[in-house]
Amino acid sequence: MAHLTPIQIGPIRIEQPVVLAPMTGVTDMPFRTLVRRYGSGLNVTEMIASQAAIRETRQSLQKAAWHLSEEPVSMQLVGCTPYEMGEAAKLAEDRGAAIIDINMGCPVRKVTNGDAGSALMRDLKLAAALIDAVVKAVKAPVTLKMRMGWCHDSLNAPELSRIAQDLGVKLITVHGRTRNQMYKGSADWRFIRSVKDAIDLPVIANGDICTIDDAVDALDQSGADGVMIGRGAYGRPWILGQVMHYFATGERLPDPSLDEQYRVIVEHYDAMLDHYGEMTGVNMARKHIGWYTKGLTGSAEFRNAVNQEPSAAKVKAMLADFYAPYRDQPPAAVRQAA
């Protein structure tokens, strides 16, 4: 049976390195709090733009909000200006971030057109200046998330990892795709081994880790010290806890009962309304409802109806009605039947 051993990120010890990935519009405080309850080794906030963090925009403050149950929490910053990234890192540390994570992996055009995210893998001189500025700005340990490279003609993650290590970064996370792949194809976990072999830091494998077996295979192929789960947690805040439990005991925990899943959805929905306000909260919650209900009979029609309903109270009533026939049945049997 595969095992996970604790890792050290500066002064911070992570007992089981199963990490919740930063995902814009998904891993906000309401979702991360649920994930932590079921189990996670470390939570990373949504990506926060350095300029927005300095201006303390409402959105950046919402993204930076975290719950005491999440400690230690990692705040992820993205930007392309060393000075601004350093200043944003100071603010994040002042707000209680235990770890500062630098994003050099986001493939979205809106980010890369501004020479940030994975675009920095095309300019290692700027990437190094940015890392240096952040490390020097804070006492908290700094980590770095990247892809394999910009494209398959430039797989420079090992080189960037060595630069980061020399500048004082304490952990590297690698998504096993290039920027140009976006989220297409399959993550190359074997490539991540080249990063692990290049440095002496803990390395976290990321990309396409959606099940316990995926986590086992990713560790085996990459030689990494832990895994980061992103899209695999859509509608499944319990998956990280299941992975952690398996590595600790060899036991595969079943998904929560549909009655428990219903209660989780309602709690999640209420938390989003509190966090964002009703109008924004209703809109933001729609994708989560879609993920939670995927595979249940009638879920496509239900999602379509929910996506057109602006009233939070009516959506909660719709959820109660939708889950009523399922709440005393095992999740696997219901979803297989669907």
Coordinates of C-alpha atoms in Angstrom, one line a residue:
M1 CA 0.0 0.0 0.0
A2 CA 1.3 3.5 -0.8
H3 CA 2.0 5.8 2.0
L4 CA 2.4 9.5 2.5
T5 CA 5.0 10.9 4.9
P6 CA 4.9 14.4 6.5
I7 CA 6.6 17.2 4.6
Q8 CA 8.1 20.4 5.9
I9 CA 7.4 23.8 4.3
G10 CA 9.8 26.1 6.2
P11 CA 8.7 25.9 9.8
I12 CA 5.3 24.3 8.9
R13 CA 4.8 20.6 9.0
I14 CA 2.1 19.1 6.8
E15 CA 1.3 15.6 8.2
Q16 CA -0.5 14.3 5.1
P17 CA 0.4 16.3 2.0
V18 CA -3.0 16.0 0.2
V19 CA -3.6 19.6 -0.9
L20 CA -6.6 21.4 -2.2
A21 CA -5.7 23.2 -5.4
P22 CA -6.4 26.9 -5.8
M23 CA -9.3 27.3 -8.3
T24 CA -10.8 30.7 -9.2
G25 CA -14.5 30.9 -8.5
V26 CA -14.5 27.5 -6.7
T27 CA -12.1 27.3 -3.7
D28 CA -13.6 30.2 -1.8
M29 CA -13.9 30.1 2.0
P30 CA -17.3 28.3 2.0
F31 CA -16.0 25.4 -0.1
R32 CA -12.6 25.2 1.6
T33 CA -14.2 25.0 5.0
L34 CA -16.2 22.0 4.0
V35 CA -13.1 20.4 2.5
R36 CA -11.1 20.9 5.7
R37 CA -13.9 19.3 7.7
Y38 CA -13.7 16.1 5.7
G39 CA -9.9 16.3 5.7
S40 CA -7.1 18.1 3.8
G41 CA -3.5 18.4 4.5
L42 CA -3.4 22.0 3.3
N43 CA -5.8 24.5 1.7
V44 CA -4.8 27.1 -0.9
T45 CA -6.9 30.1 -1.5
E46 CA -8.2 31.2 -4.9
M47 CA -5.6 33.0 -7.0
I48 CA -5.5 36.7 -5.9
A49 CA -4.1 39.3 -8.3
S50 CA -1.3 41.3 -6.7
Q51 CA -2.6 44.7 -7.9
A52 CA -6.1 43.9 -6.6
A53 CA -4.6 42.8 -3.3
I54 CA -2.8 46.1 -2.9
R55 CA -5.9 48.1 -3.7
E56 CA -7.9 45.9 -1.3
T57 CA -10.7 45.4 -3.7
R58 CA -13.8 43.7 -2.4
Q59 CA -13.2 40.7 -4.6
S60 CA -9.6 40.3 -3.4
L61 CA -10.7 40.6 0.2
Q62 CA -13.3 37.9 -0.3
K63 CA -10.7 35.6 -1.9
A64 CA -8.3 36.2 0.9
A65 CA -10.9 35.4 3.6
W66 CA -10.2 32.2 5.5
H67 CA -11.6 30.3 8.5
L68 CA -9.7 29.4 11.6
S69 CA -10.4 25.7 10.9
E70 CA -8.2 26.0 7.8
E71 CA -4.9 26.9 9.6
P72 CA -2.3 26.8 8.3
V73 CA -3.7 28.4 5.1
S74 CA -1.7 29.2 1.9
M75 CA -2.6 32.3 0.0
Q76 CA -1.9 32.2 -3.7
L77 CA -0.8 35.4 -5.5
V78 CA -0.5 36.1 -9.3
G79 CA 1.2 39.0 -11.0
C80 CA 4.1 40.0 -13.2
T81 CA 5.7 43.0 -11.3
P82 CA 8.2 42.0 -8.6
Y83 CA 7.5 45.1 -6.4
E84 CA 3.7 44.6 -6.5
M85 CA 4.0 40.9 -5.8
G86 CA 6.3 41.7 -2.8
E87 CA 3.8 44.2 -1.4
A88 CA 0.9 41.9 -1.9
A89 CA 2.8 39.1 -0.1
K90 CA 3.3 41.4 2.9
L91 CA -0.4 42.1 3.0
A92 CA -1.3 38.4 2.8
E93 CA 1.1 37.7 5.6
D94 CA -0.4 40.5 7.7
R95 CA -3.8 38.9 7.1
G96 CA -2.6 35.7 8.6
A97 CA -1.4 33.6 5.6
A98 CA 1.0 30.9 6.9
I99 CA 2.3 30.3 3.4
I100 CA 2.6 32.5 0.3
D101 CA 2.1 30.6 -3.0
I102 CA 3.2 32.1 -6.3
N103 CA 1.1 31.2 -9.4
M104 CA 3.2 30.5 -12.5
G105 CA 0.8 27.9 -13.8
C106 CA -2.5 29.6 -14.7
P107 CA -3.1 29.1 -18.4
V108 CA -6.0 31.4 -18.9
R109 CA -5.4 34.0 -21.7
K110 CA -6.6 36.9 -19.5
V111 CA -3.8 36.1 -17.1
T112 CA -1.1 35.1 -19.6
N113 CA -1.7 38.1 -21.8
G114 CA -0.6 40.2 -18.8
D115 CA 2.7 38.3 -18.6
A116 CA 1.5 36.5 -15.4
G117 CA 0.7 32.9 -14.5
S118 CA 2.2 30.4 -16.9
A119 CA 3.5 33.2 -19.2
L120 CA 6.3 33.6 -16.7
M121 CA 7.7 30.2 -17.8
R122 CA 8.7 32.0 -21.0
D123 CA 10.7 34.6 -19.1
L124 CA 12.8 33.0 -16.4
K125 CA 14.6 36.2 -15.7
L126 CA 11.4 38.0 -14.8
A127 CA 10.2 34.8 -13.0
A128 CA 13.3 34.8 -10.9
A129 CA 13.0 38.5 -10.0
L130 CA 9.4 38.0 -9.0
I131 CA 10.3 35.0 -6.8
D132 CA 13.2 36.9 -5.2
A133 CA 10.9 39.9 -4.4
V134 CA 8.3 37.7 -2.7
V135 CA 10.8 35.6 -0.7
K136 CA 12.5 38.8 0.6
A137 CA 9.2 40.5 1.4
V138 CA 7.9 38.0 4.0
K139 CA 9.0 35.8 6.8
A140 CA 6.4 33.2 5.8
P141 CA 7.6 30.3 3.6
V142 CA 7.1 30.8 -0.1
T143 CA 5.9 28.0 -2.5
L144 CA 5.6 27.9 -6.2
K145 CA 3.0 26.3 -8.6
M146 CA 3.9 25.8 -12.2
R147 CA 3.2 23.7 -15.3
M148 CA 5.7 21.6 -17.3
G149 CA 6.4 24.6 -19.5
W150 CA 4.8 26.9 -22.0
C151 CA 4.7 24.2 -24.7
H152 CA 6.3 20.8 -25.4
D153 CA 9.2 22.6 -27.1
S154 CA 10.0 24.3 -23.8
L155 CA 9.6 21.9 -20.9
N156 CA 11.6 24.0 -18.5
A157 CA 9.9 23.2 -15.2
P158 CA 13.1 21.5 -13.8
E159 CA 15.1 24.6 -14.6
L160 CA 12.6 27.0 -13.0
S161 CA 12.4 24.7 -10.0
R162 CA 16.2 24.9 -9.5
I163 CA 16.1 28.7 -9.8
A164 CA 13.2 28.8 -7.2
Q165 CA 15.1 26.6 -4.8
D166 CA 18.2 28.7 -5.0
L167 CA 16.1 31.8 -4.3
G168 CA 14.5 30.3 -1.1
V169 CA 11.3 28.7 -2.3
K170 CA 10.3 25.8 0.1
L171 CA 8.0 23.7 -2.1
I172 CA 7.1 23.2 -5.7
T173 CA 3.8 22.0 -7.2
V174 CA 3.8 20.9 -10.8
H175 CA 0.7 20.5 -13.0
G176 CA 1.5 17.8 -15.5
R177 CA 0.5 19.8 -18.6
T178 CA 1.9 22.6 -20.6
R179 CA 0.3 26.0 -20.8
N180 CA -0.7 25.3 -24.4
Q181 CA -2.5 22.1 -23.4
M182 CA -4.8 24.2 -21.1
Y183 CA -6.8 21.3 -19.6
K184 CA -6.9 19.1 -22.7
G185 CA -5.3 15.6 -22.9
S186 CA -4.0 13.9 -19.9
A187 CA -1.6 15.1 -17.2
D188 CA 1.9 13.6 -17.5
W189 CA 2.7 12.5 -14.0
R190 CA 5.9 10.9 -15.2
F191 CA 7.3 14.2 -16.2
I192 CA 7.0 15.5 -12.7
R193 CA 9.7 13.1 -11.7
S194 CA 12.2 15.2 -13.7
V195 CA 11.4 18.1 -11.3
K196 CA 11.7 15.9 -8.3
D197 CA 15.1 14.7 -9.5
A198 CA 16.3 18.3 -10.1
I199 CA 15.8 19.7 -6.6
D200 CA 15.9 18.8 -2.9
L201 CA 12.5 20.4 -2.1
P202 CA 9.2 18.7 -1.5
V203 CA 7.3 18.3 -4.8
I204 CA 3.5 18.1 -5.2
A205 CA 1.9 16.4 -8.2
N206 CA -1.1 18.0 -9.7
G207 CA -3.5 17.3 -12.6
D208 CA -6.2 14.7 -13.2
I209 CA -6.2 13.4 -9.7
C210 CA -9.8 12.6 -9.2
T211 CA -9.8 9.3 -7.3
I212 CA -7.8 7.3 -4.8
D213 CA -6.3 5.2 -7.6
D214 CA -5.3 8.4 -9.4
A215 CA -3.5 9.6 -6.3
V216 CA -1.7 6.3 -5.9
D217 CA -0.7 6.3 -9.6
A218 CA 0.4 10.0 -9.6
L219 CA 2.7 9.4 -6.6
D220 CA 4.1 6.2 -8.1
Q221 CA 4.8 7.7 -11.5
S222 CA 6.1 11.1 -10.3
G223 CA 8.0 10.2 -7.2
A224 CA 6.4 13.3 -5.7
D225 CA 5.9 13.9 -2.0
G226 CA 2.2 14.6 -2.1
V227 CA -0.7 15.3 -4.4
M228 CA -2.9 18.3 -5.1
I229 CA -6.5 17.8 -6.0
G230 CA -8.4 20.4 -8.0
R231 CA -11.2 19.5 -10.4
G232 CA -11.6 16.1 -8.8
A233 CA -13.1 17.9 -5.8
Y234 CA -15.9 19.5 -7.8
G235 CA -19.1 18.6 -5.9
R236 CA -17.0 16.2 -3.7
P237 CA -15.5 18.1 -0.8
W238 CA -14.9 14.8 0.9
I239 CA -12.5 13.4 -1.8
L240 CA -9.4 14.7 -0.2
G241 CA -10.3 13.2 3.2
Q242 CA -11.0 9.9 1.4
V243 CA -7.5 10.0 -0.1
M244 CA -5.9 10.9 3.2
H245 CA -7.7 8.0 5.0
Y246 CA -6.6 5.5 2.3
F247 CA -3.0 6.5 2.6
A248 CA -3.2 6.3 6.4
T249 CA -5.1 3.0 6.7
G250 CA -5.5 1.3 3.4
E251 CA -9.3 1.6 3.8
R252 CA -11.5 3.1 1.1
L253 CA -14.2 5.2 2.6
P254 CA -17.5 5.3 0.8
D255 CA -19.0 8.6 -0.3
P256 CA -21.3 10.2 2.2
S257 CA -25.0 9.1 2.1
L258 CA -27.2 11.2 -0.1
D259 CA -28.9 12.4 3.0
E260 CA -25.6 13.8 4.2
Q261 CA -24.8 15.1 0.8
Y262 CA -28.0 17.0 0.8
R263 CA -27.2 18.6 4.2
V264 CA -23.8 19.5 2.9
I265 CA -25.2 21.2 -0.2
V266 CA -27.7 23.2 1.9
E267 CA -24.9 24.2 4.3
H268 CA -22.6 25.2 1.4
Y269 CA -25.4 27.2 -0.2
D270 CA -26.2 29.1 3.0
A271 CA -22.5 29.8 3.5
M272 CA -22.2 31.2 0.0
L273 CA -25.1 33.5 0.5
D274 CA -23.5 34.8 3.7
H275 CA -20.1 35.2 2.0
Y276 CA -21.3 36.9 -1.2
G277 CA -24.8 38.3 -0.5
E278 CA -27.9 36.8 -2.0
M279 CA -27.7 37.9 -5.6
T280 CA -24.0 37.0 -6.2
G281 CA -24.3 33.9 -3.9
V282 CA -27.2 32.5 -5.9
N283 CA -25.2 32.9 -9.1
M284 CA -22.0 31.5 -7.7
A285 CA -23.7 28.5 -6.2
R286 CA -25.2 27.2 -9.5
K287 CA -22.1 25.5 -10.7
H288 CA -21.7 23.7 -7.3
I289 CA -25.3 22.5 -7.4
G290 CA -24.6 21.1 -10.9
W291 CA -21.5 19.3 -9.7
Y292 CA -23.2 17.9 -6.5
T293 CA -26.2 16.6 -8.4
K294 CA -24.4 15.2 -11.5
G295 CA -25.4 11.6 -12.2
L296 CA -28.7 11.6 -10.4
T297 CA -31.8 10.9 -12.4
G298 CA -33.3 14.2 -13.7
S299 CA -30.2 16.2 -12.7
A300 CA -29.9 17.9 -16.1
E301 CA -33.4 19.2 -16.1
F302 CA -33.0 20.2 -12.4
R303 CA -29.8 22.1 -13.1
N304 CA -31.5 24.0 -16.0
A305 CA -34.3 25.0 -13.7
V306 CA -32.0 26.1 -10.9
N307 CA -29.9 28.1 -13.3
Q308 CA -32.9 30.2 -14.1
E309 CA -34.1 30.8 -10.6
P310 CA -33.0 34.0 -8.9
S311 CA -34.6 33.4 -5.5
A312 CA -32.4 31.7 -2.9
A313 CA -35.4 30.5 -0.9
K314 CA -36.9 28.9 -4.0
V315 CA -33.7 27.2 -4.9
K316 CA -33.4 25.7 -1.4
A317 CA -37.0 24.4 -1.8
M318 CA -36.1 22.9 -5.2
L319 CA -33.1 21.2 -3.6
A320 CA -35.3 19.7 -0.9
D321 CA -37.8 18.4 -3.4
F322 CA -35.1 17.0 -5.7
Y323 CA -33.3 15.1 -3.0
A324 CA -36.4 13.8 -1.2
P325 CA -36.6 10.5 -3.2
Y326 CA -32.9 9.8 -2.8
R327 CA -32.0 10.6 0.8
D328 CA -32.5 7.0 2.1
Q329 CA -30.6 5.3 -0.7
P330 CA -26.8 4.5 -1.1
P331 CA -25.1 7.1 -3.5
A332 CA -23.4 4.4 -5.6
A333 CA -26.6 2.6 -6.4
V334 CA -28.5 5.7 -7.3
R335 CA -25.8 7.1 -9.6
Q336 CA -25.2 3.8 -11.3
A337 CA -28.9 3.5 -12.0
A338 CA -28.8 7.0 -13.4

